[in-house]
């Protein structure tokens, strides 16, 4: 029967179901193992999913205990059946444009505490539970109600979608949580997740290298969140230590520039490998890179102190540097948001900003005290020459 847009299916547990005593991995699955995993009779799902011949469906282990079955018709209607070992909580499969959670759509299924089946589409607007919106999404589901069912130790999610074109290499998100959805079907935080490239034309799985994305974020955070701001403090608060301040400023900023450039190069690799098309983040990153290159050029084009152009060079160097630091910090926030990096990154960067602000307050206080002390040490009859 159908309740509120989803279908509930009750079945008897089958103790002969494969995978009741362990998990599967894609590595090392031979023909015998694949036959055992994919040979289950799906008639318990009911029409139209249970009517499909297993010989017509492509079946592939995809991650942990997750097995993906699918059949794509000539009219681009695809039947998708995801199965996994299930105890409590929820299981989900998402379709992403670039391998990231933000902006993707997912089908999630579970059995609540009363044993009632639930399956819904969710729009993954952000990393927080409140931003995972039920009954929204961009998956082009057709009029056939999706189904979730228990069979043995496995949960099965089945749905149909009509795509504009035949699916080929597609980023897929997989996740599960052992706690039940709460309230009005709001998902609890997942216990584990992964993102893979799945080629629907060849039934092949390629893991997405998330370390590149993490390294890109770490390098950007180190450059624009720590080293370059620290280098900017040197000429303001250590200029009385001449010429030490100049060499410290130059060395620190060059180190920050190298790390920032490495972050940009990793970002280019991510764009090429994952199609990580994030226009705002990429555009600001390019703008900040240009400002950084101009600052490096300014080092080599620095006029002498007695040059009439030195005043204009000082303005240029000061304000281009401030703009680079501001937009670099803004891009860190955007990168954390777009990547769905989670609270750890937000708390970490917030802590770094708080420490930076505290250091500025302390140094500014000492700087004001030093200027007052120097002024008080001047002779009473001392006069500045007018310029």
CSV table of C-alpha atoms in Angstrom, one decimal:
chain,number,residue,atom,x,y,z
A,1,UNK,CA,0.0,0.0,0.0
A,2,UNK,CA,1.1,3.6,-0.5
A,3,UNK,CA,1.2,6.1,2.3
A,4,UNK,CA,2.0,9.8,1.8
A,5,UNK,CA,3.9,9.3,-1.4
A,6,UNK,CA,6.0,6.2,-0.4
A,7,UNK,CA,5.3,2.5,-0.6
A,8,UNK,CA,5.6,0.2,2.3
A,9,UNK,CA,6.5,-3.4,1.6
A,10,UNK,CA,6.5,-6.1,4.3
A,11,UNK,CA,8.4,-9.3,3.6
A,12,UNK,CA,9.5,-12.3,5.6
A,13,UNK,CA,13.2,-12.5,6.5
A,14,UNK,CA,15.2,-15.0,4.5
A,15,UNK,CA,18.0,-16.6,6.5
A,16,UNK,CA,19.6,-17.9,3.3
A,17,UNK,CA,20.2,-14.3,2.0
A,18,UNK,CA,23.9,-13.8,1.2
A,19,UNK,CA,26.0,-11.3,3.3
A,20,UNK,CA,24.1,-12.0,6.5
A,21,UNK,CA,27.4,-12.8,8.2
A,22,UNK,CA,29.8,-10.1,7.0
A,23,UNK,CA,30.5,-7.3,4.6
A,24,UNK,CA,31.7,-7.1,1.0
A,25,UNK,CA,34.3,-5.0,-0.8
A,26,UNK,CA,34.8,-4.3,-4.4
A,27,UNK,CA,38.4,-5.6,-4.2
A,28,UNK,CA,38.9,-9.2,-4.9
A,29,UNK,CA,35.3,-10.1,-5.7
A,30,UNK,CA,35.5,-12.9,-8.2
A,31,UNK,CA,32.8,-14.4,-10.5
A,32,UNK,CA,31.6,-16.8,-7.8
A,33,UNK,CA,31.3,-14.0,-5.2
A,34,UNK,CA,29.6,-11.7,-7.7
A,35,UNK,CA,27.1,-14.4,-8.6
A,36,UNK,CA,26.3,-15.0,-4.9
A,37,UNK,CA,25.9,-11.2,-4.3
A,38,UNK,CA,23.8,-10.5,-7.4
A,39,UNK,CA,21.8,-13.7,-7.8
A,40,UNK,CA,19.1,-12.8,-5.2
A,41,UNK,CA,15.5,-13.1,-6.5
A,42,UNK,CA,14.0,-9.7,-6.3
A,43,UNK,CA,10.4,-10.7,-6.6
A,44,UNK,CA,9.8,-9.6,-3.0
A,45,UNK,CA,10.0,-6.0,-4.2
A,46,UNK,CA,6.8,-6.3,-6.2
A,47,UNK,CA,6.2,-4.8,-9.6
A,48,UNK,CA,7.8,-3.2,-11.5
A,49,UNK,CA,11.1,-3.8,-9.6
A,50,UNK,CA,10.4,-7.5,-8.7
A,51,UNK,CA,9.3,-8.3,-12.3
A,52,UNK,CA,12.7,-7.5,-13.7
A,53,UNK,CA,14.9,-10.3,-14.6
A,54,UNK,CA,18.2,-10.4,-12.7
A,55,UNK,CA,19.9,-11.3,-16.0
A,56,UNK,CA,18.8,-7.9,-17.5
A,57,UNK,CA,20.1,-5.9,-14.5
A,58,UNK,CA,23.7,-4.9,-14.1
A,59,UNK,CA,24.9,-5.7,-10.6
A,60,UNK,CA,28.1,-4.4,-8.9
A,61,UNK,CA,29.5,-4.3,-5.4
A,62,UNK,CA,30.3,-0.6,-4.9
A,63,UNK,CA,31.4,0.1,-1.2
A,64,UNK,CA,31.4,-1.9,2.1
A,65,UNK,CA,28.2,-3.9,2.1
A,66,UNK,CA,26.6,-1.7,-0.6
A,67,UNK,CA,25.5,-3.4,-3.9
A,68,UNK,CA,24.2,-1.5,-6.8
A,69,UNK,CA,21.8,-3.0,-9.4
A,70,UNK,CA,20.5,-1.0,-12.3
A,71,UNK,CA,18.9,-1.3,-15.7
A,72,UNK,CA,18.8,1.5,-18.3
A,73,UNK,CA,16.2,1.5,-21.0
A,74,UNK,CA,16.4,3.0,-24.4
A,75,UNK,CA,14.2,6.0,-23.3
A,76,UNK,CA,16.8,6.7,-20.6
A,77,UNK,CA,14.5,5.5,-17.8
A,78,UNK,CA,16.8,3.9,-15.2
A,79,UNK,CA,15.7,1.4,-12.6
A,80,UNK,CA,18.1,1.5,-9.6
A,81,UNK,CA,18.2,-0.9,-6.7
A,82,UNK,CA,20.6,-0.3,-3.8
A,83,UNK,CA,21.1,-2.9,-1.1
A,84,UNK,CA,23.2,-3.0,2.0
A,85,UNK,CA,23.4,-4.8,5.4
A,86,UNK,CA,21.0,-3.1,7.7
A,87,UNK,CA,20.3,-3.1,11.5
A,88,UNK,CA,18.9,0.4,12.4
A,89,UNK,CA,19.0,3.9,11.1
A,90,UNK,CA,19.0,4.8,7.4
A,91,UNK,CA,20.8,4.1,4.1
A,92,UNK,CA,21.2,6.5,1.2
A,93,UNK,CA,22.6,7.0,-2.3
A,94,UNK,CA,23.2,10.4,-3.8
A,95,UNK,CA,23.8,11.8,-7.2
A,96,UNK,CA,26.3,14.6,-7.4
A,97,UNK,CA,27.7,16.9,-10.1
A,98,UNK,CA,31.2,17.0,-8.8
A,99,UNK,CA,31.6,14.4,-6.1
A,100,UNK,CA,30.7,16.8,-3.3
A,101,UNK,CA,27.7,16.7,-1.1
A,102,UNK,CA,26.6,20.3,-1.5
A,103,UNK,CA,23.9,20.7,-4.2
A,104,UNK,CA,23.4,16.9,-4.7
A,105,UNK,CA,20.2,14.9,-4.4
A,106,UNK,CA,19.8,11.6,-2.6
A,107,UNK,CA,17.4,8.8,-2.1
A,108,UNK,CA,17.3,7.6,1.5
A,109,UNK,CA,15.4,4.6,3.0
A,110,UNK,CA,14.9,3.3,6.5
A,111,UNK,CA,12.5,1.4,8.8
A,112,UNK,CA,11.3,3.3,11.8
A,113,UNK,CA,11.0,1.9,15.3
A,114,UNK,CA,7.5,0.6,14.5
A,115,UNK,CA,8.8,-1.3,11.5
A,116,UNK,CA,7.2,1.0,8.9
A,117,UNK,CA,9.1,1.5,5.7
A,118,UNK,CA,10.1,5.0,4.6
A,119,UNK,CA,11.9,6.2,1.5
A,120,UNK,CA,12.3,9.8,0.5
A,121,UNK,CA,14.3,12.1,-1.8
A,122,UNK,CA,16.5,14.7,-0.1
A,123,UNK,CA,18.2,17.8,-1.3
A,124,UNK,CA,21.6,18.2,0.2
A,125,UNK,CA,21.8,22.0,0.6
A,126,UNK,CA,24.5,22.0,3.2
A,127,UNK,CA,26.4,20.0,5.8
A,128,UNK,CA,24.0,20.6,8.7
A,129,UNK,CA,21.0,18.4,9.4
A,130,UNK,CA,18.7,21.3,8.9
A,131,UNK,CA,20.1,21.9,5.4
A,132,UNK,CA,19.3,18.3,4.3
A,133,UNK,CA,15.7,19.0,3.0
A,134,UNK,CA,13.2,16.1,2.7
A,135,UNK,CA,10.9,15.8,-0.3
A,136,UNK,CA,13.2,18.0,-2.4
A,137,UNK,CA,15.8,17.3,-4.9
A,138,UNK,CA,16.7,17.2,-8.6
A,139,UNK,CA,16.5,13.5,-9.3
A,140,UNK,CA,14.0,13.1,-12.2
A,141,UNK,CA,11.8,10.5,-10.6
A,142,UNK,CA,9.0,9.2,-12.7
A,143,UNK,CA,5.5,8.3,-11.6
A,144,UNK,CA,6.5,4.8,-10.2
A,145,UNK,CA,6.5,5.0,-6.4
A,146,UNK,CA,9.9,4.2,-4.9
A,147,UNK,CA,10.2,1.2,-2.6
A,148,UNK,CA,12.2,0.2,0.5
A,149,UNK,CA,12.2,-3.4,1.7
A,150,UNK,CA,13.9,-5.7,4.2
A,151,UNK,CA,15.0,-9.1,3.0
A,152,UNK,CA,17.2,-11.2,5.3
A,153,UNK,CA,19.9,-9.0,6.7
A,154,UNK,CA,19.7,-6.6,3.8
A,155,UNK,CA,17.7,-3.4,3.1
A,156,UNK,CA,16.7,-2.7,-0.5
A,157,UNK,CA,16.0,0.8,-2.0
A,158,UNK,CA,14.4,0.7,-5.4
A,159,UNK,CA,13.4,3.7,-7.5
A,160,UNK,CA,13.1,4.8,-11.2
A,161,UNK,CA,14.3,8.0,-12.7
A,162,UNK,CA,14.1,9.3,-16.3
A,163,UNK,CA,17.3,11.2,-17.2
A,164,UNK,CA,17.9,13.5,-20.1
A,165,UNK,CA,20.6,11.3,-21.5
A,166,UNK,CA,22.1,7.9,-20.8
A,167,UNK,CA,24.3,7.9,-17.7
A,168,UNK,CA,28.0,7.3,-18.1
A,169,UNK,CA,30.7,8.2,-15.6
A,170,UNK,CA,28.8,9.7,-12.6
A,171,UNK,CA,29.8,10.8,-9.1
A,172,UNK,CA,27.9,8.8,-6.6
A,173,UNK,CA,27.6,9.5,-2.8
A,174,UNK,CA,26.9,6.6,-0.4
A,175,UNK,CA,26.2,7.0,3.3
A,176,UNK,CA,24.5,5.3,6.3
A,177,UNK,CA,23.6,6.3,9.8
A,178,UNK,CA,22.6,4.0,12.6
A,179,UNK,CA,20.3,6.5,14.3
A,180,UNK,CA,16.7,6.9,13.0
A,181,UNK,CA,15.6,10.1,11.3
A,182,UNK,CA,14.0,12.5,13.7
A,183,UNK,CA,11.0,14.9,13.7
A,184,UNK,CA,9.6,15.4,10.2
A,185,UNK,CA,12.0,12.9,8.6
A,186,UNK,CA,15.1,15.0,9.2
A,187,UNK,CA,18.2,12.8,8.8
A,188,UNK,CA,20.6,12.2,11.6
A,189,UNK,CA,24.3,12.6,11.0
A,190,UNK,CA,25.9,9.7,9.0
A,191,UNK,CA,28.2,7.2,10.6
A,192,UNK,CA,30.2,6.8,7.5
A,193,UNK,CA,30.2,8.0,3.9
A,194,UNK,CA,32.1,7.8,0.6
A,195,UNK,CA,32.1,9.3,-2.8
A,196,UNK,CA,33.0,7.3,-5.9
A,197,UNK,CA,33.0,7.6,-9.7
A,198,UNK,CA,30.6,5.0,-11.0
A,199,UNK,CA,30.6,4.3,-14.8
A,200,UNK,CA,27.1,3.1,-15.6
A,201,UNK,CA,28.3,2.1,-19.1
A,202,UNK,CA,30.9,-0.4,-17.7
A,203,UNK,CA,29.7,-1.0,-14.1
A,204,UNK,CA,33.2,0.1,-12.9
A,205,UNK,CA,34.0,1.9,-9.6
A,206,UNK,CA,36.7,4.4,-9.2
A,207,UNK,CA,37.3,6.0,-5.8
A,208,UNK,CA,37.4,9.8,-5.6
A,209,UNK,CA,40.7,10.9,-4.1
A,210,UNK,CA,39.4,13.1,-1.2
A,211,UNK,CA,42.9,13.6,0.0
A,212,UNK,CA,43.5,16.1,-2.8
A,213,UNK,CA,40.5,18.2,-1.6
A,214,UNK,CA,41.7,18.0,1.9
A,215,UNK,CA,45.3,19.0,1.0
A,216,UNK,CA,43.9,21.9,-1.1
A,217,UNK,CA,42.0,23.2,1.9
A,218,UNK,CA,45.0,22.7,4.3
A,219,UNK,CA,47.4,24.6,2.1
A,220,UNK,CA,44.9,27.4,1.5
A,221,UNK,CA,44.3,27.7,5.2
A,222,UNK,CA,48.0,27.7,6.1
A,223,UNK,CA,48.8,30.3,3.4
A,224,UNK,CA,45.9,32.8,3.7
A,225,UNK,CA,44.8,32.0,7.2
A,226,UNK,CA,48.1,31.9,9.0
A,227,UNK,CA,51.4,32.7,7.3
A,228,UNK,CA,50.5,35.6,5.0
A,229,UNK,CA,48.5,37.5,7.8
A,230,UNK,CA,51.5,36.8,10.2
A,231,UNK,CA,53.9,38.3,7.5
A,232,UNK,CA,51.6,41.4,7.2
A,233,UNK,CA,52.0,42.0,11.0
A,234,UNK,CA,55.8,42.3,10.7
A,235,UNK,CA,56.1,45.8,9.0
A,236,UNK,CA,53.4,47.2,11.2
A,237,UNK,CA,54.7,46.1,14.5
A,238,UNK,CA,58.4,45.4,14.0
A,239,UNK,CA,59.4,48.3,11.8
A,240,UNK,CA,61.5,49.8,14.6
A,241,UNK,CA,63.8,46.7,14.2
A,242,UNK,CA,65.4,47.8,10.9
A,243,UNK,CA,66.4,46.0,8.7
A,244,UNK,CA,65.3,42.8,10.5
A,245,UNK,CA,61.6,43.5,9.8
A,246,UNK,CA,62.2,43.8,6.1
A,247,UNK,CA,63.9,40.4,5.7
A,248,UNK,CA,61.4,38.7,8.0
A,249,UNK,CA,58.5,40.2,6.0
A,250,UNK,CA,60.0,39.1,2.7
A,251,UNK,CA,60.8,35.6,3.8
A,252,UNK,CA,57.4,35.0,5.4
A,253,UNK,CA,55.4,36.4,2.5
A,254,UNK,CA,57.4,34.3,-0.1
A,255,UNK,CA,56.7,31.2,2.0
A,256,UNK,CA,53.0,32.1,2.1
A,257,UNK,CA,53.0,32.7,-1.6
A,258,UNK,CA,54.5,29.3,-2.4
A,259,UNK,CA,51.9,27.5,-0.2
A,260,UNK,CA,49.1,29.6,-1.8
A,261,UNK,CA,50.4,28.8,-5.3
A,262,UNK,CA,50.5,25.0,-4.4
A,263,UNK,CA,46.9,25.3,-3.1
A,264,UNK,CA,45.8,26.9,-6.5
A,265,UNK,CA,47.6,24.1,-8.4
A,266,UNK,CA,45.8,21.4,-6.4
A,267,UNK,CA,42.5,23.3,-7.0
A,268,UNK,CA,43.2,23.1,-10.8
A,269,UNK,CA,43.7,19.4,-10.5
A,270,UNK,CA,40.5,19.0,-8.5
A,271,UNK,CA,38.6,21.0,-11.2
A,272,UNK,CA,40.0,18.7,-13.9
A,273,UNK,CA,39.6,15.4,-12.1
A,274,UNK,CA,36.3,16.0,-10.3
A,275,UNK,CA,34.7,18.6,-12.5
A,276,UNK,CA,34.6,20.7,-9.3
A,277,UNK,CA,32.9,23.7,-11.0
A,278,UNK,CA,32.5,26.3,-8.2
A,279,UNK,CA,32.5,29.6,-10.0
A,280,UNK,CA,32.6,31.9,-7.0
A,281,UNK,CA,35.4,30.0,-5.2
A,282,UNK,CA,37.4,29.6,-8.4
A,283,UNK,CA,37.0,33.2,-9.5
A,284,UNK,CA,38.0,34.6,-6.1
A,285,UNK,CA,41.0,32.2,-6.0
A,286,UNK,CA,42.2,33.5,-9.4
A,287,UNK,CA,41.8,37.1,-8.3
A,288,UNK,CA,43.8,36.5,-5.1
A,289,UNK,CA,46.5,34.7,-7.1
A,290,UNK,CA,46.8,37.7,-9.4
A,291,UNK,CA,47.1,40.0,-6.4
A,292,UNK,CA,49.7,37.8,-5.0
A,293,UNK,CA,51.8,37.8,-8.2
A,294,UNK,CA,51.5,41.6,-8.3
A,295,UNK,CA,52.8,41.7,-4.7
A,296,UNK,CA,55.8,39.5,-5.7
A,297,UNK,CA,56.5,41.8,-8.6
A,298,UNK,CA,56.3,44.8,-6.2
A,299,UNK,CA,59.2,43.3,-4.3
A,300,UNK,CA,61.5,43.4,-7.3
A,301,UNK,CA,60.2,46.9,-8.5
A,302,UNK,CA,60.6,48.6,-5.1
A,303,UNK,CA,61.9,52.1,-5.6
A,304,UNK,CA,64.5,53.8,-3.4
A,305,UNK,CA,63.3,55.7,-0.3
A,306,UNK,CA,64.2,59.0,-1.8
A,307,UNK,CA,62.3,58.3,-5.1
A,308,UNK,CA,59.3,60.4,-5.9
A,309,UNK,CA,57.4,57.2,-6.8
A,310,UNK,CA,58.0,55.6,-3.4
A,311,UNK,CA,54.8,57.1,-1.9
A,312,UNK,CA,52.7,55.6,-4.7
A,313,UNK,CA,54.4,52.3,-4.4
A,314,UNK,CA,53.7,52.2,-0.7
A,315,UNK,CA,50.0,52.8,-1.4
A,316,UNK,CA,49.9,50.1,-4.0
A,317,UNK,CA,51.7,47.6,-1.9
A,318,UNK,CA,49.6,48.3,1.2
A,319,UNK,CA,46.2,48.2,-0.4
A,320,UNK,CA,46.8,45.3,-2.8
A,321,UNK,CA,48.1,43.3,0.2
A,322,UNK,CA,45.0,44.2,2.3
A,323,UNK,CA,42.7,43.2,-0.6
A,324,UNK,CA,44.6,39.9,-1.1
A,325,UNK,CA,44.3,39.0,2.6
A,326,UNK,CA,40.6,39.9,2.8
A,327,UNK,CA,39.6,37.9,-0.3
A,328,UNK,CA,41.9,35.1,0.7
A,329,UNK,CA,40.0,34.8,4.0
A,330,UNK,CA,36.7,35.1,2.3
A,331,UNK,CA,37.7,32.2,-0.1
A,332,UNK,CA,38.6,30.0,2.8
A,333,UNK,CA,35.1,30.4,4.2
A,334,UNK,CA,33.5,29.7,0.8
A,335,UNK,CA,35.7,26.7,0.3
A,336,UNK,CA,34.7,25.2,3.7
A,337,UNK,CA,31.0,25.9,2.9
A,338,UNK,CA,31.1,24.5,-0.7
A,339,UNK,CA,33.0,21.4,0.3
A,340,UNK,CA,30.6,20.6,3.2
A,341,UNK,CA,33.8,20.2,5.3
A,342,UNK,CA,31.8,20.1,8.5
A,343,UNK,CA,32.1,21.7,11.9
A,344,UNK,CA,35.7,20.7,12.6
A,345,UNK,CA,37.0,23.0,9.8
A,346,UNK,CA,34.6,25.8,10.8
A,347,UNK,CA,35.6,25.6,14.4
A,348,UNK,CA,39.3,25.4,13.5
A,349,UNK,CA,39.2,28.4,11.2
A,350,UNK,CA,37.1,30.3,13.7
A,351,UNK,CA,39.7,29.6,16.4
A,352,UNK,CA,42.5,30.7,14.1
A,353,UNK,CA,40.6,34.0,13.4
A,354,UNK,CA,40.0,34.6,17.1
A,355,UNK,CA,43.7,34.0,17.9
A,356,UNK,CA,44.7,36.4,15.0
A,357,UNK,CA,42.4,39.1,16.4
A,358,UNK,CA,43.7,38.6,19.9
A,359,UNK,CA,47.3,39.0,18.6
A,360,UNK,CA,46.4,42.1,16.7
A,361,UNK,CA,44.8,43.7,19.9
A,362,UNK,CA,47.9,42.8,22.0
A,363,UNK,CA,50.4,44.1,19.4
A,364,UNK,CA,48.4,47.2,18.7
A,365,UNK,CA,48.3,47.9,22.5
A,366,UNK,CA,52.1,47.5,22.8
A,367,UNK,CA,52.6,49.6,19.7
A,368,UNK,CA,50.6,52.5,21.1
A,369,UNK,CA,52.4,52.3,24.4
A,370,UNK,CA,55.8,52.4,22.6
A,371,UNK,CA,54.8,55.4,20.6
A,372,UNK,CA,53.6,57.3,23.7
A,373,UNK,CA,56.9,56.4,25.5
A,374,UNK,CA,59.0,57.6,22.5
A,375,UNK,CA,57.0,60.8,22.4
A,376,UNK,CA,57.5,61.5,26.1
A,377,UNK,CA,61.2,61.0,25.8
A,378,UNK,CA,61.6,63.9,23.3
A,379,UNK,CA,63.1,67.2,24.7
A,380,UNK,CA,60.5,69.8,25.5
A,381,UNK,CA,62.1,72.3,23.0
A,382,UNK,CA,62.2,69.6,20.2
A,383,UNK,CA,60.5,70.7,17.0
A,384,UNK,CA,59.8,68.8,13.9
A,385,UNK,CA,61.1,70.4,10.7
A,386,UNK,CA,58.2,71.2,8.3
A,387,UNK,CA,58.2,69.4,5.0
